[in-house]
PDB file of C-alpha atoms and ligand atoms in Angstrom:
ATOM      1  CA  UNK A   1       0.049   0.005   0.240  1.00 53.00           C
ATOM      2  CA  UNK A   2       2.613   2.325   1.001  1.00 57.00           C
ATOM      3  CA  UNK A   3       5.142   1.048  -2.349  1.00 59.00           C
ATOM      4  CA  UNK A   4       1.752   2.331  -4.338  1.00 62.00           C
ATOM      5  CA  UNK A   5       1.574   5.522  -2.646  1.00 56.00           C
ATOM      6  CA  UNK A   6       5.036   6.148  -3.831  1.00 61.00           C
ATOM      7  CA  UNK A   7       4.500   5.657  -6.870  1.00 55.00           C
ATOM      8  CA  UNK A   8       1.078   8.129  -6.984  1.00 53.00           C
ATOM      9  CA  UNK A   9       3.163  10.612  -5.477  1.00 58.00           C
ATOM     10  CA  UNK A  10       5.841  10.113  -7.867  1.00 53.00           C
ATOM     11  CA  UNK A  11       3.901  10.247 -11.307  1.00 48.00           C
ATOM     12  CA  UNK A  12       2.225  13.490  -9.539  1.00 46.00           C
ATOM     13  CA  UNK A  13       5.212  14.656  -9.394  1.00 51.00           C
ATOM     14  CA  UNK A  14       5.729  14.390 -12.779  1.00 47.00           C
ATOM     15  CA  UNK A  15       2.590  15.263 -14.190  1.00 50.00           C
ATOM     16  CA  UNK A  16       3.389  19.129 -12.669  1.00 43.00           C
ATOM     17  CA  UNK A  17       6.330  19.599 -13.435  1.00 43.00           C
ATOM     18  CA  UNK A  18       5.414  18.485 -17.151  1.00 47.00           C
ATOM     19  CA  UNK A  19       2.427  21.142 -16.984  1.00 44.00           C
ATOM     20  CA  UNK A  20       5.140  23.859 -15.710  1.00 41.00           C
ATOM     21  CA  UNK A  21       7.428  23.592 -18.561  1.00 41.00           C
ATOM     22  CA  UNK A  22       4.720  23.290 -20.644  1.00 42.00           C
ATOM     23  CA  UNK A  23       2.916  26.031 -19.326  1.00 43.00           C
ATOM     24  CA  UNK A  24       6.283  28.469 -19.285  1.00 40.00           C
ATOM     25  CA  UNK A  25       7.076  27.379 -23.201  1.00 39.00           C
ATOM     26  CA  UNK A  26       3.846  28.543 -24.242  1.00 44.00           C
ATOM     27  CA  UNK A  27       4.193  32.094 -22.319  1.00 40.00           C
ATOM     28  CA  UNK A  28       7.955  32.118 -23.689  1.00 41.00           C
ATOM     29  CA  UNK A  29       6.111  31.771 -27.089  1.00 41.00           C
ATOM     30  CA  UNK A  30       3.401  33.851 -26.837  1.00 42.00           C
ATOM     31  CA  UNK A  31       5.882  36.931 -25.811  1.00 40.00           C
ATOM     32  CA  UNK A  32       8.351  35.956 -28.776  1.00 43.00           C
ATOM     33  CA  UNK A  33       5.274  36.555 -30.980  1.00 39.00           C
ATOM     34  CA  UNK A  34       4.150  39.944 -29.241  1.00 36.00           C
ATOM     35  CA  UNK A  35       7.932  41.275 -29.585  1.00 40.00           C
ATOM     36  CA  UNK A  36       7.726  40.377 -33.299  1.00 38.00           C
ATOM     37  CA  UNK A  37       4.307  41.719 -34.206  1.00 38.00           C
ATOM     38  CA  UNK A  38       4.986  44.816 -32.782  1.00 36.00           C
ATOM     39  CA  UNK A  39       8.930  44.973 -34.365  1.00 35.00           C
ATOM     40  CA  UNK A  40       6.312  44.765 -37.378  1.00 34.00           C
ATOM     41  CA  UNK A  41       4.589  47.819 -36.838  1.00 31.00           C
ATOM     42  CA  UNK A  42       6.736  49.939 -36.112  1.00 31.00           C
ATOM     43  CA  UNK A  43       8.675  48.666 -39.042  1.00 30.00           C
ATOM     44  CA  UNK A  44       5.497  49.336 -40.958  1.00 29.00           C
ATOM     45  CA  UNK A  45       5.175  52.523 -39.947  1.00 26.00           C
ATOM     46  CA  UNK A  46       8.930  53.927 -40.393  1.00 25.00           C
ATOM     47  CA  UNK A  47       8.282  52.126 -43.753  1.00 25.00           C
ATOM     48  CA  UNK A  48       5.723  54.583 -44.525  1.00 25.00           C
ATOM     49  CA  UNK A  49       7.105  57.786 -43.674  1.00 28.00           C
ATOM     50  CA  UNK A  50       9.839  57.018 -45.700  1.00 29.00           C
ATOM     51  CA  UNK A  51       7.469  56.862 -48.381  1.00 35.00           C
ATOM     52  CA  UNK A  52       7.872  60.436 -50.770  1.00 41.00           C
ATOM     53  CA  UNK A  53       4.021  60.335 -50.427  1.00 45.00           C
ATOM     54  CA  UNK A  54       3.765  63.451 -48.590  1.00 48.00           C
ATOM     55  CA  UNK A  55      -0.245  63.852 -49.253  1.00 49.00           C
ATOM     56  CA  UNK A  56      -1.821  64.988 -45.730  1.00 51.00           C
ATOM     57  CA  UNK A  57       1.936  66.005 -44.378  1.00 54.00           C
ATOM     58  CA  UNK A  58       2.688  69.683 -43.570  1.00 63.00           C
ATOM     59  CA  UNK A  59       6.176  69.684 -44.317  1.00 92.00           C
ATOM     60  CA  UNK A  60       5.839  70.937 -48.137  1.00 96.00           C
ATOM     61  CA  UNK A  61       5.267  74.635 -48.152  1.00 96.00           C
ATOM     62  CA  UNK A  62       4.389  76.704 -51.539  1.00 97.00           C
ATOM     63  CA  UNK A  63       5.753  79.942 -51.757  1.00 98.00           C
ATOM     64  CA  UNK A  64       4.772  82.280 -54.599  1.00 98.00           C
ATOM     65  CA  UNK A  65       4.053  85.607 -56.146  1.00 98.00           C
ATOM     66  CA  UNK A  66       1.406  86.143 -58.488  1.00 98.00           C
ATOM     67  CA  UNK A  67      -0.612  89.184 -59.618  1.00 98.00           C
ATOM     68  CA  UNK A  68      -4.012  89.764 -61.375  1.00 97.00           C
ATOM     69  CA  UNK A  69      -3.330  93.230 -62.983  1.00 95.00           C
ATOM     70  CA  UNK A  70      -0.516  94.737 -65.224  1.00 92.00           C
ATOM     71  CA  UNK A  71      -0.921  91.346 -66.550  1.00 92.00           C
ATOM     72  CA  UNK A  72      -0.455  90.269 -70.101  1.00 86.00           C
ATOM     73  CA  UNK A  73      -3.564  88.676 -70.463  1.00 81.00           C
ATOM     74  CA  UNK A  74      -4.737  90.885 -67.311  1.00 85.00           C
ATOM     75  CA  UNK A  75      -7.152  91.657 -65.187  1.00 95.00           C
ATOM     76  CA  UNK A  76      -7.492  88.224 -63.735  1.00 96.00           C
ATOM     77  CA  UNK A  77      -9.862  86.877 -61.246  1.00 96.00           C
ATOM     78  CA  UNK A  78      -6.761  84.453 -59.852  1.00 97.00           C
ATOM     79  CA  UNK A  79      -3.027  85.174 -60.708  1.00 97.00           C
ATOM     80  CA  UNK A  80      -1.674  83.078 -63.446  1.00 98.00           C
ATOM     81  CA  UNK A  81       0.749  81.242 -61.078  1.00 98.00           C
ATOM     82  CA  UNK A  82      -1.405  81.272 -57.689  1.00 98.00           C
ATOM     83  CA  UNK A  83      -3.938  78.730 -59.664  1.00 98.00           C
ATOM     84  CA  UNK A  84      -0.582  76.790 -60.018  1.00 98.00           C
ATOM     85  CA  UNK A  85       0.026  77.350 -56.816  1.00 98.00           C
ATOM     86  CA  UNK A  86      -3.348  75.954 -55.628  1.00 98.00           C
ATOM     87  CA  UNK A  87      -2.969  72.827 -57.384  1.00 98.00           C
ATOM     88  CA  UNK A  88       0.185  72.212 -56.269  1.00 97.00           C
ATOM     89  CA  UNK A  89      -1.394  72.900 -52.429  1.00 96.00           C
ATOM     90  CA  UNK A  90      -4.358  70.600 -53.668  1.00 96.00           C
ATOM     91  CA  UNK A  91      -2.281  67.496 -54.315  1.00 96.00           C
ATOM     92  CA  UNK A  92       0.283  67.946 -51.306  1.00 94.00           C
ATOM     93  CA  UNK A  93      -1.873  69.707 -48.238  1.00 93.00           C
ATOM     94  CA  UNK A  94       1.029  72.144 -48.662  1.00 94.00           C
ATOM     95  CA  UNK A  95       1.031  75.162 -46.366  1.00 94.00           C
ATOM     96  CA  UNK A  96       1.051  78.503 -48.449  1.00 96.00           C
ATOM     97  CA  UNK A  97       2.904  81.667 -48.684  1.00 97.00           C
ATOM     98  CA  UNK A  98       2.314  84.338 -50.939  1.00 97.00           C
ATOM     99  CA  UNK A  99       4.988  87.230 -51.668  1.00 98.00           C
ATOM    100  CA  UNK A 100       3.307  90.153 -51.183  1.00 97.00           C
ATOM    101  CA  UNK A 101       5.446  93.589 -51.954  1.00 98.00           C
ATOM    102  CA  UNK A 102       5.211  96.629 -49.742  1.00 97.00           C
ATOM    103  CA  UNK A 103       4.698  98.878 -52.345  1.00 96.00           C
ATOM    104  CA  UNK A 104       2.492  97.449 -55.388  1.00 96.00           C
ATOM    105  CA  UNK A 105       3.433  97.561 -58.755  1.00 97.00           C
ATOM    106  CA  UNK A 106       1.108 100.101 -61.058  1.00 96.00           C
ATOM    107  CA  UNK A 107      -2.706  98.489 -62.541  1.00 95.00           C
ATOM    108  CA  UNK A 108      -1.153  98.996 -65.901  1.00 95.00           C
ATOM    109  CA  UNK A 109       1.298  96.187 -68.111  1.00 96.00           C
ATOM    110  CA  UNK A 110       3.536  98.344 -69.304  1.00 96.00           C
ATOM    111  CA  UNK A 111       4.810 100.370 -66.510  1.00 97.00           C
ATOM    112  CA  UNK A 112       5.091  96.984 -64.804  1.00 97.00           C
ATOM    113  CA  UNK A 113       7.741  95.898 -67.319  1.00 97.00           C
ATOM    114  CA  UNK A 114       9.645  99.014 -67.061  1.00 98.00           C
ATOM    115  CA  UNK A 115       9.325  99.204 -63.618  1.00 98.00           C
ATOM    116  CA  UNK A 116      10.280  95.214 -63.252  1.00 98.00           C
ATOM    117  CA  UNK A 117      13.218  96.459 -66.075  1.00 98.00           C
ATOM    118  CA  UNK A 118      14.682  98.499 -63.556  1.00 98.00           C
ATOM    119  CA  UNK A 119      14.841  96.435 -60.473  1.00 98.00           C
ATOM    120  CA  UNK A 120      16.219  94.056 -62.386  1.00 98.00           C
ATOM    121  CA  UNK A 121      19.277  96.654 -63.568  1.00 98.00           C
ATOM    122  CA  UNK A 122      19.531  97.866 -60.259  1.00 98.00           C
ATOM    123  CA  UNK A 123      19.820  94.705 -58.979  1.00 98.00           C
ATOM    124  CA  UNK A 124      17.097  95.932 -56.087  1.00 98.00           C
ATOM    125  CA  UNK A 125      15.183  94.073 -53.463  1.00 98.00           C
ATOM    126  CA  UNK A 126      12.062  95.001 -53.074  1.00 98.00           C
ATOM    127  CA  UNK A 127      10.526  95.180 -49.481  1.00 98.00           C
ATOM    128  CA  UNK A 128       7.993  92.332 -48.704  1.00 98.00           C
ATOM    129  CA  UNK A 129       4.678  92.965 -47.215  1.00 97.00           C
ATOM    130  CA  UNK A 130       4.399  91.629 -43.935  1.00 96.00           C
ATOM    131  CA  UNK A 131       6.485  88.359 -41.821  1.00 95.00           C
ATOM    132  CA  UNK A 132       8.484  85.745 -43.191  1.00 96.00           C
ATOM    133  CA  UNK A 133       7.881  82.246 -42.610  1.00 95.00           C
ATOM    134  CA  UNK A 134       9.686  80.229 -40.656  1.00 95.00           C
ATOM    135  CA  UNK A 135      11.101  77.065 -42.767  1.00 96.00           C
ATOM    136  CA  UNK A 136      12.358  75.222 -39.669  1.00 93.00           C
ATOM    137  CA  UNK A 137       9.364  72.465 -40.287  1.00 91.00           C
ATOM    138  CA  UNK A 138       9.377  71.915 -44.143  1.00 95.00           C
ATOM    139  CA  UNK A 139      11.339  69.639 -45.860  1.00 94.00           C
ATOM    140  CA  UNK A 140      10.254  70.588 -49.846  1.00 96.00           C
ATOM    141  CA  UNK A 141      10.149  74.122 -50.950  1.00 97.00           C
ATOM    142  CA  UNK A 142       8.126  75.103 -53.466  1.00 98.00           C
ATOM    143  CA  UNK A 143       9.417  78.818 -55.266  1.00 98.00           C
ATOM    144  CA  UNK A 144       6.561  79.803 -58.165  1.00 98.00           C
ATOM    145  CA  UNK A 145       6.239  83.266 -60.353  1.00 98.00           C
ATOM    146  CA  UNK A 146       6.041  84.628 -63.350  1.00 98.00           C
ATOM    147  CA  UNK A 147       8.825  84.936 -65.153  1.00 98.00           C
ATOM    148  CA  UNK A 148       9.914  88.503 -65.577  1.00 98.00           C
ATOM    149  CA  UNK A 149      12.597  89.549 -68.241  1.00 98.00           C
ATOM    150  CA  UNK A 150      13.372  86.106 -68.262  1.00 98.00           C
ATOM    151  CA  UNK A 151      13.450  85.163 -64.308  1.00 98.00           C
ATOM    152  CA  UNK A 152      12.251  84.923 -60.861  1.00 98.00           C
ATOM    153  CA  UNK A 153      10.913  89.214 -59.703  1.00 98.00           C
ATOM    154  CA  UNK A 154      13.471  90.824 -57.978  1.00 98.00           C
ATOM    155  CA  UNK A 155      10.651  90.243 -54.942  1.00 98.00           C
ATOM    156  CA  UNK A 156      11.335  86.321 -54.765  1.00 98.00           C
ATOM    157  CA  UNK A 157      15.156  87.340 -54.464  1.00 98.00           C
ATOM    158  CA  UNK A 158      14.427  89.009 -51.486  1.00 98.00           C
ATOM    159  CA  UNK A 159      12.698  85.632 -50.123  1.00 98.00           C
ATOM    160  CA  UNK A 160      15.811  84.147 -51.358  1.00 98.00           C
ATOM    161  CA  UNK A 161      17.910  86.381 -49.564  1.00 98.00           C
ATOM    162  CA  UNK A 162      16.465  87.237 -46.338  1.00 98.00           C
ATOM    163  CA  UNK A 163      15.475  83.077 -46.216  1.00 98.00           C
ATOM    164  CA  UNK A 164      19.047  81.883 -47.118  1.00 98.00           C
ATOM    165  CA  UNK A 165      19.943  80.405 -44.143  1.00 97.00           C
ATOM    166  CA  UNK A 166      16.080  78.035 -43.518  1.00 97.00           C
ATOM    167  CA  UNK A 167      16.277  77.177 -47.302  1.00 98.00           C
ATOM    168  CA  UNK A 168      19.924  75.980 -47.734  1.00 96.00           C
ATOM    169  CA  UNK A 169      19.386  71.836 -47.281  1.00 94.00           C
ATOM    170  CA  UNK A 170      15.889  71.362 -48.107  1.00 96.00           C
ATOM    171  CA  UNK A 171      14.252  70.090 -51.590  1.00 97.00           C
ATOM    172  CA  UNK A 172      13.874  72.990 -53.599  1.00 98.00           C
ATOM    173  CA  UNK A 173      11.528  73.223 -56.681  1.00 98.00           C
ATOM    174  CA  UNK A 174      10.619  76.401 -58.998  1.00 98.00           C
ATOM    175  CA  UNK A 175       7.309  76.707 -61.204  1.00 98.00           C
ATOM    176  CA  UNK A 176       6.856  79.255 -63.118  1.00 98.00           C
ATOM    177  CA  UNK A 177       3.717  80.894 -65.441  1.00 98.00           C
ATOM    178  CA  UNK A 178       5.208  83.238 -68.666  1.00 98.00           C
ATOM    179  CA  UNK A 179       4.449  84.257 -72.249  1.00 97.00           C
ATOM    180  CA  UNK A 180       7.039  81.698 -73.864  1.00 97.00           C
ATOM    181  CA  UNK A 181      10.374  81.670 -71.632  1.00 98.00           C
ATOM    182  CA  UNK A 182       9.604  78.389 -69.574  1.00 98.00           C
ATOM    183  CA  UNK A 183      11.180  78.351 -66.705  1.00 98.00           C
ATOM    184  CA  UNK A 184      13.293  80.867 -67.673  1.00 98.00           C
ATOM    185  CA  UNK A 185      16.574  81.004 -65.604  1.00 97.00           C
ATOM    186  CA  UNK A 186      14.755  80.361 -61.432  1.00 98.00           C
ATOM    187  CA  UNK A 187      15.600  77.076 -62.172  1.00 98.00           C
ATOM    188  CA  UNK A 188      19.463  77.709 -62.115  1.00 98.00           C
ATOM    189  CA  UNK A 189      19.200  80.773 -60.011  1.00 98.00           C
ATOM    190  CA  UNK A 190      18.335  78.191 -57.358  1.00 98.00           C
ATOM    191  CA  UNK A 191      20.998  75.671 -58.072  1.00 98.00           C
ATOM    192  CA  UNK A 192      23.465  78.349 -57.988  1.00 98.00           C
ATOM    193  CA  UNK A 193      22.630  80.203 -54.543  1.00 98.00           C
ATOM    194  CA  UNK A 194      21.584  76.890 -52.824  1.00 98.00           C
ATOM    195  CA  UNK A 195      24.496  74.213 -54.277  1.00 97.00           C
ATOM    196  CA  UNK A 196      23.575  72.669 -50.387  1.00 97.00           C
ATOM    197  CA  UNK A 197      19.987  72.032 -51.014  1.00 97.00           C
ATOM    198  CA  UNK A 198      18.293  69.769 -53.857  1.00 97.00           C
ATOM    199  CA  UNK A 199      16.879  71.462 -56.912  1.00 98.00           C
ATOM    200  CA  UNK A 200      14.031  69.629 -58.255  1.00 97.00           C
ATOM    201  CA  UNK A 201      12.616  69.939 -61.974  1.00 97.00           C
ATOM    202  CA  UNK A 202      10.707  72.696 -62.574  1.00 98.00           C
ATOM    203  CA  UNK A 203       7.262  73.471 -64.103  1.00 98.00           C
ATOM    204  CA  UNK A 204       6.349  75.646 -66.128  1.00 98.00           C
ATOM    205  CA  UNK A 205       2.765  76.950 -68.357  1.00 98.00           C
ATOM    206  CA  UNK A 206       1.863  79.523 -70.252  1.00 97.00           C
ATOM    207  CA  UNK A 207       0.047  82.536 -68.461  1.00 97.00           C
ATOM    208  CA  UNK A 208      -3.258  81.587 -70.397  1.00 96.00           C
ATOM    209  CA  UNK A 209      -3.209  78.187 -69.665  1.00 97.00           C
ATOM    210  CA  UNK A 210      -2.606  78.288 -66.391  1.00 98.00           C
ATOM    211  CA  UNK A 211      -6.208  77.413 -65.407  1.00 98.00           C
ATOM    212  CA  UNK A 212      -6.309  74.182 -67.136  1.00 98.00           C
ATOM    213  CA  UNK A 213      -3.020  72.981 -66.078  1.00 98.00           C
ATOM    214  CA  UNK A 214      -3.877  70.884 -63.122  1.00 98.00           C
ATOM    215  CA  UNK A 215      -3.624  67.074 -64.863  1.00 98.00           C
ATOM    216  CA  UNK A 216       0.098  67.894 -65.797  1.00 98.00           C
ATOM    217  CA  UNK A 217       1.050  69.636 -62.642  1.00 98.00           C
ATOM    218  CA  UNK A 218      -0.589  66.026 -60.937  1.00 98.00           C
ATOM    219  CA  UNK A 219       1.660  64.205 -63.567  1.00 97.00           C
ATOM    220  CA  UNK A 220       4.744  66.409 -62.793  1.00 98.00           C
ATOM    221  CA  UNK A 221       4.732  65.874 -59.255  1.00 97.00           C
ATOM    222  CA  UNK A 222       4.308  62.131 -59.491  1.00 96.00           C
ATOM    223  CA  UNK A 223       7.391  62.217 -62.055  1.00 97.00           C
ATOM    224  CA  UNK A 224       9.479  64.184 -59.857  1.00 96.00           C
ATOM    225  CA  UNK A 225       8.473  61.921 -57.083  1.00 94.00           C
ATOM    226  CA  UNK A 226       6.786  64.394 -54.273  1.00 94.00           C
ATOM    227  CA  UNK A 227       3.113  62.667 -55.076  1.00 93.00           C
ATOM    228  CA  UNK A 228       2.610  58.900 -55.795  1.00 90.00           C
TER     229      UNK A 228
HETATM  230  C1  FMN B 301       7.312  92.875 -65.791  1.00 59.05           C
HETATM  231  C2  FMN B 301       7.095  92.004 -66.710  1.00 59.05           C
HETATM  232  C3  FMN B 301       7.401  91.171 -66.836  1.00 59.05           C
HETATM  233  C4  FMN B 301       7.277  89.911 -68.322  1.00 59.05           C
HETATM  234  N1  FMN B 301       8.411  88.929 -68.640  1.00 59.05           N
HETATM  235  C5  FMN B 301       8.480  87.986 -69.409  1.00 59.05           C
HETATM  236  C6  FMN B 301       9.382  87.290 -69.874  1.00 59.05           C
HETATM  237  O1  FMN B 301      10.577  87.138 -69.889  1.00 59.05           O
HETATM  238  N2  FMN B 301       9.549  86.096 -70.571  1.00 59.05           N
HETATM  239  C7  FMN B 301       7.559  85.624 -70.918  1.00 59.05           C
HETATM  240  O2  FMN B 301       7.821  84.164 -70.641  1.00 59.05           O
HETATM  241  N3  FMN B 301       7.141  86.194 -69.584  1.00 59.05           N
HETATM  242  C8  FMN B 301       7.273  87.314 -69.637  1.00 59.05           C
HETATM  243  N4  FMN B 301       5.882  88.191 -69.010  1.00 59.05           N
HETATM  244  C9  FMN B 301       4.679  87.389 -68.509  1.00 59.05           C
HETATM  245  C10 FMN B 301       4.273  86.942 -67.311  1.00 59.05           C
HETATM  246  O3  FMN B 301       5.293  85.784 -67.127  1.00 59.05           O
HETATM  247  C11 FMN B 301       3.166  86.018 -67.407  1.00 59.05           C
HETATM  248  O4  FMN B 301       1.829  86.753 -67.929  1.00 59.05           O
HETATM  249  C12 FMN B 301       2.464  85.336 -66.648  1.00 59.05           C
HETATM  250  O5  FMN B 301       1.611  84.216 -66.838  1.00 59.05           O
HETATM  251  C13 FMN B 301       2.227  86.268 -65.180  1.00 59.05           C
HETATM  252  O6  FMN B 301       1.958  85.818 -64.308  1.00 59.05           O
HETATM  253  P1  FMN B 301       0.333  85.706 -62.663  1.00 59.05           P
HETATM  254  O7  FMN B 301      -0.684  86.072 -63.378  1.00 59.05           O
HETATM  255  O8  FMN B 301       1.091  85.247 -61.765  1.00 59.05           O
HETATM  256  O9  FMN B 301       1.493  87.612 -62.207  1.00 59.05           O
HETATM  257  C14 FMN B 301       6.219  89.124 -67.955  1.00 59.05           C
HETATM  258  C15 FMN B 301       5.324  89.805 -67.195  1.00 59.05           C
HETATM  259  C16 FMN B 301       5.697  91.139 -66.886  1.00 59.05           C
HETATM  260  C17 FMN B 301       4.330  91.818 -66.326  1.00 59.05           C
END
């Protein structure tokens, strides 16, 4: 009888030990699965953040100068370049900053061209109205304007000079509207003034075609990798 009790006790002890080992092994396996899962989640987040689809993010800024008066095909309801800025904003959910002059240009086209010519000859830096934006949070900065005498209007150069530190290591993307000059020397201005920046291929369209160019803007944004 005593021998039977001893055998029973040993068997019971073995069962308890086996059950303990089973439970321990299972909980270890569960822990490992949880760790693998959270690693996968954080990897997915990292991957998503590193894609170039910036829709919904706010690390894109669209800076532009545009006029409705004193324009070749004006007066306009919305400036030609402003239309392109709006299309970029829609596609990338960017913030925008409009460069406004402290002293407005004339409503007359020919007078505007003369003043613009003088500003260019004098390498002027016309004053911008209001405060300039803090660029530190942005990675992609679009800089758009009408082509004036083959290049950015000098008021855009005011912006480029004043924000030189903030622009120097960003991705810069020019866009223009014009009457035939394309990008003029806007893109080369950015490349030469900001050698540390990445300058992507810009977009240009003739002013009267700006309103109908949303599809072209969208496909350009995909082509340069800013949207997918
Ligand atoms: C002062 C001035 C200079 C211009 N110079 C040029 C030029 O050199 N090349 C060109 O193709 N268009 C030139 N244009 C035409 C503008 O680039 C064009 O009308 C543009 O679409 C206007 O855009 P906005 O409405 O955004 O101001 C000039 C216009 C003005 C007012």
